[in-house]
Each structure stands twice: as structure tokens, then as C-alpha cells.
Amino acid sequence: MKEIDNIDNTEGLEKRERVDTINLEYLKVKDYEELKEIMIAVYPNITDPYWKKKDIQKLISIFPEGQVVVKVNGEIAGCALSIIVDYDKFTDTHTYMQITGDETFSTHTPKGNVLYGIEIFISQQYRGMRIGRRLYDYRKELCENLNLERIVFGGRLPNYHQHADKLSPKAYIEKVRSREINDPVLDFQLSNDFHVKRIITNYLEGDKQSKDYAALLEWDNIYYQKPAKKPNAIKTVVRLGLVQWQMRTYKNFEELIEQAEYFIDTISGYRSDFALFPEFFNAPLMAAYNHLSEPDAIRELAKYTERIRDRFSELSVSYNINIITGSMPYIEDGTLYNVGFLCKRDGTIEKFYKLHVTPDEAKAWGMSGGEVLKTFNTDCGKIGILICYDVEFPELGRLLADEGMDILFVPFLTDTQNGYSRIRHCAQARAIENECYVAIAGSVGNIPKVHNMDMQFAQSMVLTPCDFQFPTNGVKAEATPNAEMILVADVDLDLLKELNQFGSVHNLIDRRKDLFQLKWKKK
């Protein structure tokens, strides 16, 4: 047999009775006689159109989960039969008889990597009820639950004989895809997220309607995890802890670290994976240098940066949490930069730079922008970090997204609500256009004894894309404005994979790369 040329895009050929119940069930041997009658009716032009009872018994015996029926008012309306194969043992030019072991199903193996569809058909009486979609949705769930790479089957082209004198199989499929030709079968497959990998010749012997051609159709399981030879600790649900830091006067360095450790301790107590601190959270230490000029004071503050980095690294290990230190002034080869550190819980440390310094940072402090942009691999997926003003430049987020970023962290410092709104709205845009999560954390309050740091406004939050998998307003969680607190929120990385493939729109996939491109120029 084969994947049916009659799914259910057409209307029912007979008037249906009222539907009281519709259920998807495992196929049972006792259903055989009813199944046989339906197959005879479905395949009127095929010799020997039905499976033998022993074949159905064999399928149910070796793989009961793969054999299902949809029953309407207790009657079989549709059926799907499947096996699991080790697809590496076959080529993409296989025939139906090869993949099914000459219809003995000897090719089935629970250790295989592909769910292979060998049959699906809908009773004529129940077409137009989307029975086929129910069956394919079940197959997709089965593929995900069994952690198989994909669903594969050879789809007949039953209307191709009407166009074979003018079109090649490839051209025929392209015209179906562009809706120039109506093919209810292929239209159905494409609308259910299957894609044509190639065209197979001589797939089903004697298939005159398809001219012996078939489309090799696939559906990729985006949740597939390749079996690891060693333990894989990468998480899919990640807990974020954001510190909305209160600016206050500290007597010394140790008192500031004590306050930071308090937040880290609290956030790790909720078993968070990340702690995010704001930009320049350590600015209160400049109070001791307020008698100096602003450029000199910020350079005195830079002398604490490496000490803070090292202490945070110790805390990340002892509290088992990845810490994003916010950002701090840092002198490198005589040049003043705004940098931060990712202190991983395995003890390693990585550095990130602010690339776009604000006019005030350049004018008041003589600060320069960095020249390094990269993503960071963590035990919770790949992340990106942009400091404050950098998030207002969409190119940076897109470059990080192209490297596979799942979560973008934005430590920021803004003095007015206007400045905060720029950060917040640009961060929301980065979440939507790059199909990622964005976490922003800022400082609140004021430190009157520090020049150029008079007051701060912040509302820390976790932002998401705007689609059905996420909150309608794209806000996963938000802190109280201008109040010292922590914000803890979970983000599910699998939802990003789902969005990328099945979202209402595809901001990454749909880019017209044939018209434009974005490239990092600095080597």
C-alpha cells in the first residue's frame, strides 16, 4: 500500500449523520473486517487493495502505538499505519517494498531513528472532517514522545498523469506549492508542515496515476535529542534571577560585596540558573573620589573591577549559579571601556564589552566602545549580552541570533523614564525580531555624593516574542518600578524552537537573504 492519495481535503461524498463521538484509538485485530471493507471502497482501481489480516496482526504485535484509527460514532473513519526504521540503512531513493521489507515489516526496529508512514486513508463517508489532520497530529506527537528524528513517507502524485506531458515531476510539485495547480493530497501534506526532500522514481510498482513517481516527504522533530555518549547537562527550562539594585552609599568594597552576595544567595535559593546585575551597579564606590574630576573618579572605580570579577566568580561556584556581573569601568592598554563578565558556575570567566558608549559616557568619562561581539555557551544554552545602549542597535541582536542565541541579557542604567523607555521598547523589539527571550535589569534610587550619577529609573523584566506560545503582551515577568527587589522567572527554550518552526510568522526564516545581508566586519 502507500500513503493515501485520498486524505480529507475534499467534502464527504455521502451525507453524514450527526457526530456524537469522535475518538482516536489504537487499532485492534477485531477491527479488521471493518477496516478491510473501507480499504476496498477507498481503492476501487487497485488490485488486491487491502492488507491481509496477518499483516495487521503483525503490525499491532511489533508496534501497537504506530497503528491507530479515528472512530466517528463508533465507526472507523480513518486509519494510519507506521513502523520505525533505521533510516541510515536506506537511501532517499528507496522503494516502498524495500522500506517495508517486501511488506513483511522486517525493517521495523524500536532502535530506529525515523517514524515511517506506510499507510493512511480516510473513509469516503467522513472526508471533509479533518480526520487526516488528527492522524498526522498523533504521528507528530508519537515522533516527539519516542524522540525520533523525523517522520518520512513516500507520497504518491495521483494527479501527475494529467500534467506529465507538459511538466516534470519537479515542476509539477513547484506549481502545486505556488498554488498554480491544485493537488488536494500534496496541498494537505505541505499545509501540515511536511516538506518535499526529493522525488523518487519507481517507488510503487505499477502506479500509473503517479507515473511511478513519488515525493519523499519529511517532517522534522525539532525536539529531537541525539542520544549522548556522556551525560548532557544542558537545560531546556531556565530560571532567571534579575537584581533590581538600589543605589546607596557603601562604607567600603566589602560592604558592597556583602550586598551583592545577599542577592546572589537569595536568587540561588530559588534554584535560579542566572543572576543578572545592572550596569554600573558598583558606582556608589565612586563616592570616595567625588573630589576628583569625573574622568579621574571613574578610573579610580575601574581599579575595583578585577576584584569584583574574582569575588563574583567565587560566588558563582559556591552558590552554583551563573552570574552576569552587570558592567563596570575597565582600563585595557590605557583605554577606558565599559565591560562585564560572565562568571560561570564551573569556574570559568568570559568578558563582554559595551560597543556603543553613550554621548555622556564619552564626554564626561572619556570612555571608548569595545570591538568584540559574541555569544556564550552555557549549561543553559547559548546566550548573548548587550550593555544598555547597545540594545538600541538592532544589528547587534541579529548578529547574536545568527549565532544561535536563545536568551539576551541586558544590564542597563538609565536616569530618566525616557531613557528607560528606549531600553525597554528596544529590548522588546529584539525579542520579537530575533525569536529569543530578553532579560533587562537596572538600578533604582540615587547617590547624591557621586557626580554624573544623580538618580536612576528602572523596571526590570523578562520579555518574550509575541505569539501563541507566549504572553500576549510579550512580558513574561516584570518588577515593580523604582523599588529594590529581585525578579525570578522561568523561560522554556523548547518554545523558541516551536516558534521558529510553527509560529504565526517567522522573523528569522522569512528574511530575504537574496536581497540583503548583515555581516560583522571586525576580525
XYZ file of C-alpha atoms in Angstrom:
523
model
C 0.000 0.000 0.000
C 1.145 3.620 0.470
C 0.401 6.993 1.956
C -3.090 7.568 0.614
C -3.979 9.739 -2.345
C -7.327 10.450 -0.670
C -6.833 12.368 2.594
C -9.701 14.623 3.611
C -9.460 17.966 1.882
C -12.464 17.053 -0.230
C -16.001 17.136 1.024
C -17.706 13.922 2.053
C -19.270 12.031 -0.814
C -22.209 10.982 1.271
C -24.385 12.841 3.695
C -23.087 12.226 7.193
C -25.167 11.543 10.217
C -24.802 13.711 13.276
C -21.428 13.277 15.015
C -21.903 12.343 18.652
C -18.425 10.999 19.370
C -15.076 11.121 17.607
C -12.128 9.303 19.158
C -8.605 8.296 18.216
C -7.836 4.717 19.295
C -5.208 2.059 18.818
C -6.090 -0.319 16.018
C -7.206 -3.765 17.226
C -7.391 -7.082 15.404
C -11.156 -7.154 15.962
C -11.385 -4.034 13.755
C -10.018 -5.922 10.764
C -13.206 -6.762 8.846
C -14.452 -3.178 9.040
C -11.011 -1.946 8.034
C -10.984 -4.294 5.028
C -14.333 -3.027 3.752
C -13.181 0.583 3.948
C -9.957 -0.123 2.070
C -11.842 -1.884 -0.725
C -14.066 1.186 -1.063
C -11.151 3.619 -0.879
C -9.046 1.836 -3.534
C -11.568 0.841 -6.234
C -8.976 0.832 -9.037
C -6.247 -1.158 -7.288
C -5.926 -4.933 -7.486
C -5.716 -6.572 -4.076
C -6.371 -3.239 -2.296
C -6.369 -4.324 1.340
C -3.914 -5.629 3.900
C -4.264 -9.255 4.914
C -5.309 -9.973 8.455
C -1.920 -11.464 9.251
C -0.271 -8.202 8.168
C -2.416 -6.162 10.532
C -1.755 -8.656 13.324
C 1.986 -8.347 12.669
C 1.916 -4.551 12.804
C -0.111 -4.497 16.013
C 2.243 -7.067 17.532
C 5.533 -5.311 16.751
C 4.438 -1.656 17.135
C 0.948 -1.157 18.617
C 1.464 2.586 19.187
C 2.029 3.113 15.481
C -1.314 1.688 14.342
C -4.264 3.969 15.056
C -7.795 4.630 13.865
C -10.208 7.506 14.252
C -13.740 6.368 15.037
C -16.820 8.528 14.462
C -19.904 7.328 16.318
C -18.035 4.080 16.854
C -17.288 3.516 13.149
C -13.799 3.639 11.635
C -13.403 6.906 9.733
C -9.656 6.797 9.105
C -6.562 4.731 9.759
C -2.793 5.307 9.935
C -0.158 2.563 9.954
C 3.514 3.187 10.762
C 6.801 1.490 11.547
C 10.125 2.665 12.963
C 13.156 2.194 10.740
C 16.882 2.749 10.977
C 16.882 5.169 8.088
C 20.672 5.180 7.819
C 20.372 1.728 6.248
C 18.366 3.124 3.332
C 18.863 5.779 0.704
C 16.477 8.562 -0.241
C 15.765 6.655 -3.446
C 14.321 3.615 -1.669
C 11.190 1.875 -2.899
C 8.098 1.040 -0.906
C 8.963 -2.657 -0.951
C 12.491 -2.005 0.294
C 11.413 0.176 3.214
C 8.749 -2.309 4.330
C 10.883 -5.441 3.825
C 8.628 -6.626 0.969
C 5.640 -5.841 3.205
C 6.863 -8.196 5.949
C 7.825 -5.215 8.186
C 11.132 -6.898 8.960
C 12.671 -3.429 8.665
C 10.899 -2.261 11.820
C 13.205 -1.723 14.785
C 12.477 0.049 18.076
C 16.085 1.307 17.959
C 15.480 3.160 14.684
C 15.562 6.914 14.215
C 12.639 7.591 11.843
C 8.881 7.058 12.049
C 7.925 5.808 8.586
C 4.359 6.136 7.350
C 3.265 3.099 5.389
C -0.467 3.773 5.115
C -3.075 6.382 5.833
C -6.592 6.502 4.434
C -9.942 8.111 5.167
C -13.340 6.584 4.598
C -15.217 8.371 1.824
C -18.140 8.955 4.177
C -16.037 11.005 6.570
C -13.915 13.151 4.287
C -14.003 16.857 4.985
C -13.905 16.298 8.770
C -10.118 16.785 9.066
C -9.663 13.174 10.091
C -6.323 13.138 8.298
C -5.091 16.035 10.401
C -5.964 14.169 13.582
C -3.953 11.191 12.392
C -0.947 13.281 11.402
C -1.053 15.242 14.662
C -0.948 11.926 16.503
C 2.037 10.799 14.461
C 3.876 14.018 15.262
C 3.236 13.577 18.992
C 4.356 9.950 18.750
C 7.535 11.002 16.956
C 8.287 13.551 19.681
C 7.460 11.180 22.546
C 9.710 8.460 21.111
C 12.479 11.003 20.433
C 12.706 10.119 16.747
C 14.406 12.439 14.276
C 11.544 12.831 11.828
C 8.546 11.362 10.024
C 9.177 10.131 6.476
C 6.964 8.628 3.806
C 6.631 8.387 0.056
C 3.680 10.455 -1.090
C 2.023 9.495 -4.344
C 1.308 12.104 -7.016
C -2.069 10.778 -8.199
C -2.880 13.809 -10.374
C 0.507 13.978 -12.056
C -0.617 11.918 -15.047
C -2.838 14.848 -16.048
C 0.236 17.103 -16.447
C 3.039 14.677 -17.250
C 3.119 15.627 -20.938
C 3.993 19.227 -20.059
C 5.661 19.173 -16.630
C 8.476 17.269 -14.990
C 7.685 15.915 -11.503
C 9.791 18.716 -10.015
C 7.971 21.400 -11.979
C 4.632 19.845 -11.049
C 5.460 19.970 -7.342
C 6.629 23.589 -7.612
C 3.370 24.609 -9.273
C 1.409 22.829 -6.556
C 3.493 24.635 -3.939
C 2.805 28.005 -5.583
C -0.926 27.149 -5.859
C -0.900 27.213 -9.665
C -2.065 23.586 -9.687
C -4.493 22.124 -7.191
C -3.393 18.798 -5.745
C -5.514 18.052 -2.651
C -3.037 15.434 -1.423
C 0.199 17.398 -1.750
C -1.539 20.590 -0.610
C -2.591 18.734 2.514
C 0.924 17.449 3.215
C 2.534 20.850 2.732
C -0.042 22.604 4.908
C 0.727 20.106 7.676
C 4.401 21.137 7.809
C 5.771 18.340 5.633
C 8.395 19.286 3.071
C 9.457 17.560 -0.119
C 13.021 16.322 0.182
C 13.324 14.759 -3.247
C 11.483 12.882 -5.966
C 11.671 9.082 -6.036
C 11.266 7.045 -9.211
C 9.697 3.582 -9.244
C 8.559 3.999 -5.631
C 5.377 1.967 -6.025
C 5.393 -0.500 -8.886
C 2.520 -0.077 -11.325
C 1.394 3.329 -10.012
C 0.181 4.635 -13.378
C -1.512 7.749 -11.981
C 1.767 8.927 -10.455
C 3.763 7.740 -13.469
C 5.804 5.660 -10.970
C 6.953 8.823 -9.171
C 6.559 9.732 -5.509
C 7.500 12.724 -3.381
C 9.725 11.858 -0.436
C 8.047 13.868 2.317
C 9.520 14.652 5.726
C 8.503 16.316 8.962
C 11.393 17.205 11.261
C 11.076 16.741 15.012
C 12.515 19.972 16.394
C 12.603 18.445 19.886
C 14.798 15.529 18.850
C 17.774 14.978 21.127
C 20.565 12.860 19.748
C 21.465 10.152 22.283
C 24.559 11.343 24.104
C 27.569 9.173 24.839
C 28.077 11.147 28.012
C 25.639 12.992 30.305
C 24.203 16.151 28.789
C 23.520 18.815 31.393
C 22.027 21.483 29.101
C 18.645 22.556 30.445
C 15.563 23.473 28.453
C 13.630 25.298 31.186
C 15.898 28.034 32.518
C 15.277 30.097 35.644
C 16.410 33.710 35.514
C 17.081 35.898 38.551
C 17.222 39.658 37.955
C 18.609 42.071 40.543
C 16.919 45.476 40.622
C 19.708 47.136 42.554
C 19.194 50.034 44.951
C 21.890 52.672 44.695
C 23.069 53.578 48.198
C 26.247 54.691 49.929
C 28.655 51.931 50.994
C 31.404 52.332 53.542
C 33.829 50.199 51.605
C 34.316 47.496 48.990
C 33.397 44.647 51.340
C 30.050 46.195 52.199
C 29.129 46.378 48.510
C 30.139 42.733 48.007
C 28.102 41.777 51.068
C 25.006 43.345 49.497
C 25.707 41.611 46.171
C 26.150 38.254 47.923
C 22.827 38.742 49.684
C 21.073 38.941 46.309
C 23.041 36.007 44.884
C 22.207 33.921 47.938
C 18.508 34.787 47.634
C 18.318 34.135 43.896
C 20.233 30.852 44.134
C 17.893 29.826 46.935
C 15.165 29.756 44.291
C 17.419 27.438 42.243
C 17.952 30.037 39.550
C 20.382 29.395 36.730
C 21.396 33.017 36.161
C 21.784 36.134 38.287
C 21.826 39.382 36.298
C 23.185 42.594 37.838
C 22.708 46.093 36.331
C 25.172 48.303 34.515
C 27.493 50.252 36.852
C 25.889 48.771 39.972
C 29.223 49.458 41.714
C 29.076 53.224 41.025
C 28.489 54.084 44.733
C 32.162 53.297 45.354
C 32.985 56.493 43.439
C 31.739 58.498 46.406
C 35.219 58.265 47.887
C 36.591 60.036 44.795
C 33.958 62.726 44.381
C 36.626 65.391 44.952
C 38.317 64.326 41.720
C 37.290 65.184 38.185
C 34.772 62.848 36.629
C 37.324 61.176 34.294
C 39.694 60.579 37.217
C 36.926 59.302 39.505
C 35.735 56.703 37.006
C 39.309 55.478 36.563
C 39.630 55.064 40.308
C 36.426 52.993 40.205
C 37.985 50.841 37.476
C 40.606 49.685 39.985
C 37.900 47.640 41.737
C 36.731 45.818 38.608
C 39.065 42.829 38.676
C 38.477 42.347 42.421
C 34.722 42.337 41.856
C 35.132 39.920 38.942
C 37.141 37.500 41.066
C 34.745 37.669 44.017
C 31.750 37.113 41.756
C 33.471 34.111 40.212
C 33.964 32.628 43.681
C 30.297 33.267 44.470
C 29.134 31.693 41.214
C 30.879 28.449 42.138
C 29.890 28.414 45.795
C 26.235 29.241 45.053
C 26.089 27.109 41.869
C 24.749 29.888 39.656
C 25.888 31.681 36.521
C 26.425 35.361 37.310
C 26.325 38.197 34.809
C 28.128 40.939 36.676
C 26.387 43.854 35.031
C 29.105 46.166 33.774
C 31.982 48.154 35.222
C 34.685 50.541 34.024
C 37.802 48.695 32.869
C 41.155 50.002 31.671
C 42.835 47.991 28.952
C 46.096 49.221 27.385
C 45.359 52.677 28.742
C 41.861 52.858 27.206
C 38.741 53.033 29.374
C 35.990 50.591 28.423
C 32.629 49.567 29.833
C 32.832 45.803 30.344
C 31.161 42.987 32.197
C 31.882 39.378 32.983
C 30.018 36.119 32.706
C 31.091 34.116 35.741
C 30.000 30.557 35.090
C 29.289 28.097 37.860
C 32.020 25.815 36.525
C 34.578 28.477 37.484
C 35.299 29.862 34.024
C 35.048 33.586 33.267
C 34.260 35.359 29.975
C 34.267 39.072 29.203
C 31.882 41.225 27.170
C 32.138 44.864 26.053
C 29.770 47.749 25.556
C 30.228 48.613 21.882
C 28.239 51.843 21.737
C 29.023 54.191 24.597
C 26.516 56.981 25.155
C 27.444 60.595 24.367
C 27.547 61.249 28.125
C 29.952 58.343 28.776
C 32.276 59.629 26.083
C 32.044 63.270 27.118
C 32.083 63.010 30.926
C 34.370 59.978 31.360
C 36.331 59.644 28.124
C 35.037 56.104 27.644
C 35.547 54.163 24.405
C 33.440 51.464 22.777
C 34.692 47.896 22.558
C 35.127 45.888 19.375
C 34.159 42.351 20.385
C 30.698 40.799 19.987
C 29.995 37.117 20.607
C 27.612 34.606 22.085
C 28.458 32.491 25.114
C 27.879 28.775 25.521
C 26.437 27.901 28.920
C 24.863 24.889 30.585
C 21.523 26.575 29.788
C 22.010 27.114 26.081
C 23.614 29.905 24.107
C 23.238 33.447 25.428
C 24.095 36.958 24.334
C 24.792 40.049 26.450
C 24.366 43.669 25.336
C 25.065 46.513 27.735
C 22.340 49.173 27.907
C 22.654 51.460 24.827
C 23.809 48.520 22.672
C 20.309 47.021 22.715
C 19.091 50.074 20.789
C 21.092 48.914 17.756
C 19.142 46.057 16.139
C 22.102 44.797 14.123
C 23.843 43.508 17.256
C 20.919 41.386 18.399
C 20.502 39.968 14.892
C 24.187 39.006 14.683
C 23.862 37.190 18.016
C 20.666 35.488 16.843
C 22.507 34.255 13.759
C 24.930 32.539 16.141
C 22.050 30.706 17.831
C 21.331 32.925 20.848
C 18.357 31.815 22.983
C 18.468 34.425 25.762
C 19.684 38.019 25.527
C 20.700 39.680 28.796
C 20.728 43.483 29.020
C 22.217 45.141 32.111
C 21.301 48.834 31.947
C 21.467 52.152 33.783
C 19.032 54.968 32.957
C 18.387 58.169 34.859
C 15.034 59.155 33.343
C 11.880 57.356 32.341
C 12.536 58.484 28.774
C 15.861 56.669 28.733
C 14.332 53.610 30.345
C 11.554 53.511 27.742
C 14.127 53.401 24.968
C 15.798 50.392 26.558
C 12.546 48.603 27.342
C 10.940 49.025 23.925
C 14.100 48.207 22.000
C 14.564 45.094 24.140
C 11.000 44.049 23.278
C 11.755 44.538 19.596
C 14.895 42.382 19.892
C 12.805 39.587 21.452
C 10.280 39.667 18.609
C 12.610 40.019 15.646
C 15.184 37.509 16.914
C 12.738 34.974 18.391
C 14.502 34.950 21.744
C 13.993 35.855 25.387
C 15.361 39.180 26.650
C 16.075 39.908 30.325
C 16.783 43.505 31.340
C 17.932 44.620 34.805
C 18.608 48.148 36.053
C 19.307 50.187 39.168
C 16.977 52.444 41.131
C 17.352 55.242 43.646
C 20.063 57.908 43.847
C 23.586 58.500 45.089
C 23.918 62.262 45.616
C 27.593 62.024 46.572
C 28.655 60.830 43.109
C 28.899 63.244 40.190
C 27.130 62.247 36.957
C 25.135 59.540 38.798
C 22.417 61.647 40.375
C 19.387 59.379 40.079
C 18.156 56.226 38.359
C 14.895 54.871 36.941
C 14.293 51.174 36.243
C 11.738 48.434 35.865
C 13.483 45.112 35.312
C 11.641 42.494 33.283
C 11.773 39.357 31.165
C 10.431 39.822 27.631
C 9.321 37.249 25.084
C 8.287 37.111 21.439
C 4.596 37.807 20.819
C 2.940 34.604 19.618
C 0.591 31.938 20.949
C 3.303 30.177 22.957
C 3.975 33.329 25.000
C 2.124 36.067 26.889
C 0.048 38.194 24.525
C 1.876 41.380 25.525
C 5.307 39.745 25.341
C 6.042 40.295 29.053
C 6.877 37.135 30.955
C 7.511 38.900 34.277
C 8.184 42.439 35.473
C 9.433 44.076 38.638
C 7.802 46.956 40.476
C 9.173 50.214 39.026
C 11.783 52.001 41.118
C 11.793 49.519 44.008
C 14.700 47.409 45.191
C 13.803 43.770 44.598
C 14.614 40.613 42.720
C 12.614 39.160 39.836
C 12.627 35.405 39.201
C 11.113 33.889 36.056
C 11.303 30.638 34.090
C 11.800 30.584 30.323
C 11.285 27.481 28.168
C 13.840 27.171 25.357
C 11.770 24.495 23.601
C 9.078 27.109 22.984
C 11.598 29.066 20.923
C 12.180 26.026 18.710
C 8.443 25.638 18.319
C 8.075 29.322 17.456
C 10.858 29.128 14.882
C 9.120 26.321 13.013
C 5.425 26.795 13.695
C 4.936 30.416 14.738
C 2.322 32.664 13.150
C 5.219 34.464 11.468
C 8.879 33.511 11.019
C 11.031 36.581 11.587
C 14.289 34.672 11.174
C 13.379 32.196 8.454
C 11.496 34.693 6.274
C 14.352 37.180 5.905
C 15.033 37.950 2.232
C 18.684 36.996 2.261
C 18.585 37.136 -1.527
C 18.110 40.904 -1.163
C 20.161 41.869 1.903
C 22.663 40.560 4.381
C 24.273 41.526 7.684
C 27.970 40.884 8.236
C 30.370 41.534 11.111
C 33.342 43.372 9.599
C 35.784 43.381 12.507
C 38.122 40.372 12.542
